[in-house]
PDB file of C-alpha atoms in Angstrom:
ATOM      1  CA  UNK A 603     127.709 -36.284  36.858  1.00 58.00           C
ATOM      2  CA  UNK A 604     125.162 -37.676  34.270  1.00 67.00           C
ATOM      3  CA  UNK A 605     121.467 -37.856  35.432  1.00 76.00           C
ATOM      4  CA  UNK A 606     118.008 -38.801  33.713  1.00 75.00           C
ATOM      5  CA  UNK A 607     115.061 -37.273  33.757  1.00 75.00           C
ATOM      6  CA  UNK A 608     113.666 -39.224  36.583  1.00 75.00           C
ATOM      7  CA  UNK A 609     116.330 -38.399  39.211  1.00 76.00           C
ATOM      8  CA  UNK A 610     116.171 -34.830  37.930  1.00 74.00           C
ATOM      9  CA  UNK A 611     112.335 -34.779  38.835  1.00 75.00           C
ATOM     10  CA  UNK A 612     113.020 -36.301  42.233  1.00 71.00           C
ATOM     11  CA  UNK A 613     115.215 -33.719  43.020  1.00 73.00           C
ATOM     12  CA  UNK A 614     112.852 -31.104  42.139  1.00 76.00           C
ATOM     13  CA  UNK A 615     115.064 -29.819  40.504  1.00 77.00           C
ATOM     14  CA  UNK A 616     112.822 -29.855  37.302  1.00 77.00           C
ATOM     15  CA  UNK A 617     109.333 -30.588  38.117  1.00 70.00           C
ATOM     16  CA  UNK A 618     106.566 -31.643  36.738  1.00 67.00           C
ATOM     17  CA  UNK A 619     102.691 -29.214  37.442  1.00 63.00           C
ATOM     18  CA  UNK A 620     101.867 -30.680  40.684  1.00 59.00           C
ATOM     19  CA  UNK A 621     105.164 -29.353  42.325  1.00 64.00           C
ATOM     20  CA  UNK A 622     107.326 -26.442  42.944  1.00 78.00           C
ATOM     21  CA  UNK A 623     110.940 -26.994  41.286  1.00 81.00           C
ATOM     22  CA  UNK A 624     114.606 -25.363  41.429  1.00 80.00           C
ATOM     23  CA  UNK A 625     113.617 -24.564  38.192  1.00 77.00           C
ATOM     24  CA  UNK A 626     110.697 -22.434  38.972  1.00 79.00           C
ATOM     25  CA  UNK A 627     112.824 -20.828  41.551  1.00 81.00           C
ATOM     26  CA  UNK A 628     115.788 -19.850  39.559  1.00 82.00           C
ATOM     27  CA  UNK A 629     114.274 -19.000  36.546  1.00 82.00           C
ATOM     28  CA  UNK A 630     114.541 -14.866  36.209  1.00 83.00           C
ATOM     29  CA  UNK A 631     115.401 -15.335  32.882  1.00 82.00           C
ATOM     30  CA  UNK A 632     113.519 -13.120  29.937  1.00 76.00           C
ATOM     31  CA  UNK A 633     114.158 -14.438  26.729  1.00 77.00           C
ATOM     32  CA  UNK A 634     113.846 -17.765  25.408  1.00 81.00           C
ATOM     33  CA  UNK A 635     116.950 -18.307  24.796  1.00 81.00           C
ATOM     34  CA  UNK A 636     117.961 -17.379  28.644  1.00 83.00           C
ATOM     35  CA  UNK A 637     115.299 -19.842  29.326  1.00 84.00           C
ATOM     36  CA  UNK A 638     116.467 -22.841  26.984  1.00 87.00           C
ATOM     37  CA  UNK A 639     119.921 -22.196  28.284  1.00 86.00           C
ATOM     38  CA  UNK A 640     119.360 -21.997  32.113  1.00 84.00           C
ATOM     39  CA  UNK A 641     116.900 -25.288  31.784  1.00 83.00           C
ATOM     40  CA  UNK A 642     120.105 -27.002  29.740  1.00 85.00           C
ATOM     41  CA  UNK A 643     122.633 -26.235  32.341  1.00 83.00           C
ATOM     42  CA  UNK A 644     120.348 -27.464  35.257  1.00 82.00           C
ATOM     43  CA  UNK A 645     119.860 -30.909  33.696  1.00 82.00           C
ATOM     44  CA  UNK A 646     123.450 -31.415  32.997  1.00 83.00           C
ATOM     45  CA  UNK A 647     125.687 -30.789  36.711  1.00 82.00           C
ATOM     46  CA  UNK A 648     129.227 -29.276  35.626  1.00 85.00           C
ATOM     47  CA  UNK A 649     131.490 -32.329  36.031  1.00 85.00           C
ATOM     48  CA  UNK A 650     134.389 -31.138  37.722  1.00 90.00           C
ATOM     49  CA  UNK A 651     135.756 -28.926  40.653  1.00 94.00           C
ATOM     50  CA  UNK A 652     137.559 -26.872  38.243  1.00 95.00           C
ATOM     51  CA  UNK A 653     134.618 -26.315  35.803  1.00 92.00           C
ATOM     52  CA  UNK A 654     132.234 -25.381  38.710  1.00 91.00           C
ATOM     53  CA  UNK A 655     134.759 -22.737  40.397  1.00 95.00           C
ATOM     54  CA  UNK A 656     135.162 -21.535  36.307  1.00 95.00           C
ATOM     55  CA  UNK A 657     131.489 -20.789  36.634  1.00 90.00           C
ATOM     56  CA  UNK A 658     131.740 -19.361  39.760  1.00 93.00           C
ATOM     57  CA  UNK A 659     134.532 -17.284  38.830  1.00 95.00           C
ATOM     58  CA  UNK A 660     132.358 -16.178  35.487  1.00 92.00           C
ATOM     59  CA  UNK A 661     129.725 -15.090  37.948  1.00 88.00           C
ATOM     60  CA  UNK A 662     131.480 -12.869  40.225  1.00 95.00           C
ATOM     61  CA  UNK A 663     132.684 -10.848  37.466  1.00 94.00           C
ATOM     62  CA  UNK A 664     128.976 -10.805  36.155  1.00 88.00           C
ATOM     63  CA  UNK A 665     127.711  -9.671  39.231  1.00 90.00           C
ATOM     64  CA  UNK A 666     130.514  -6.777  39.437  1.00 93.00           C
ATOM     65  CA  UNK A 667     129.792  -5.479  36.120  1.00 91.00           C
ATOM     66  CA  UNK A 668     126.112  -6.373  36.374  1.00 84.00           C
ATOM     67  CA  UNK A 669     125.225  -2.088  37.087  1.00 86.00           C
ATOM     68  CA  UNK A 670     126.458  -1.444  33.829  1.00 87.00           C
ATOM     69  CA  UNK A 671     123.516  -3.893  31.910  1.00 80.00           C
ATOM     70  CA  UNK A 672     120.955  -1.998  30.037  1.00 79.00           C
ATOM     71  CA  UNK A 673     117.658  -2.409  32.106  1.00 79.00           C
ATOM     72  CA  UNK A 674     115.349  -4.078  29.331  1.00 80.00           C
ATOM     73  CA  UNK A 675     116.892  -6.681  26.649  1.00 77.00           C
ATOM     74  CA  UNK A 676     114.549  -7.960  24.310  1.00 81.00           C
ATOM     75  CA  UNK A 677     114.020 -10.809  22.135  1.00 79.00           C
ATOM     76  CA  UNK A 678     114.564  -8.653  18.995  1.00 84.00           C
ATOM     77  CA  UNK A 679     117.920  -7.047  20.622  1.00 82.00           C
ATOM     78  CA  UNK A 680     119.043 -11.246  21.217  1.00 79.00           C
ATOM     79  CA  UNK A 681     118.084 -11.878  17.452  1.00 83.00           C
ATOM     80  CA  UNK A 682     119.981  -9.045  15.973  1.00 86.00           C
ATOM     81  CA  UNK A 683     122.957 -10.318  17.969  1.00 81.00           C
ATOM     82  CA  UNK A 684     122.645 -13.973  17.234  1.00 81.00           C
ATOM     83  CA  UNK A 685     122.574 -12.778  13.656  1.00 84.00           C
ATOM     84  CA  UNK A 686     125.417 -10.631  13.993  1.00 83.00           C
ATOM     85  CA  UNK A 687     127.652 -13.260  15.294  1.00 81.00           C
ATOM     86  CA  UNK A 688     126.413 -15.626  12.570  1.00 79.00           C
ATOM     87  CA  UNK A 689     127.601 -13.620   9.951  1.00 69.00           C
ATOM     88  CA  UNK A 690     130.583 -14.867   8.035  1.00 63.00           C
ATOM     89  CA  UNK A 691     133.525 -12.464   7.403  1.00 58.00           C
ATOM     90  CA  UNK A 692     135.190 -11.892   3.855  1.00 63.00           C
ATOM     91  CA  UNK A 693     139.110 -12.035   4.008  1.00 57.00           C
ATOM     92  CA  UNK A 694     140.351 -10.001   2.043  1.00 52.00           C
TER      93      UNK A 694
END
């Protein structure tokens, strides 16, 4: 489903100061990536039946494994990962 900015205010799904949006709702998020990321997903709807049950699948096994999180993850921790991942491997 493709939708502009406009519709997406209507919605409230992302609003603008003078109202309360999805968004605002939704967002538990505590890192700016989390934050970019949820914000990204909400303006652009999964397109399909099987890419929203993929999600929903992802989810469940989130939510079952979700006890086993460390309680605080900070921006630093995200950064050190990002880099990590980045990182290019020698063959050798």
């Amino acid at each position: 489903m493709q939708v502009d900015d406009i519709t997406l205010r209507d919605l409230s799904i992302i609003g603008n100061n003078d109202t309360i949006a999805i968004w605002q709702q939704l967002n538990f998020t505590h890192t700016d990536g989390g934050r970019i990321l949820l914000k990204k997903i909400l303006q652009q709807p999964l397109g399909s039946i099987g890419a929203i049950q993929d999600t929903q699948n992802t989810i469940q096994q989130l939510v079952k494994i979700s006890g086993q999180w460390p309680a605080t993850i900070t921006n630093g921790t995200i950064m050190v990962l990002e880099k990590f991942f980045e990182t290019s491997v020698d063959s050798f």
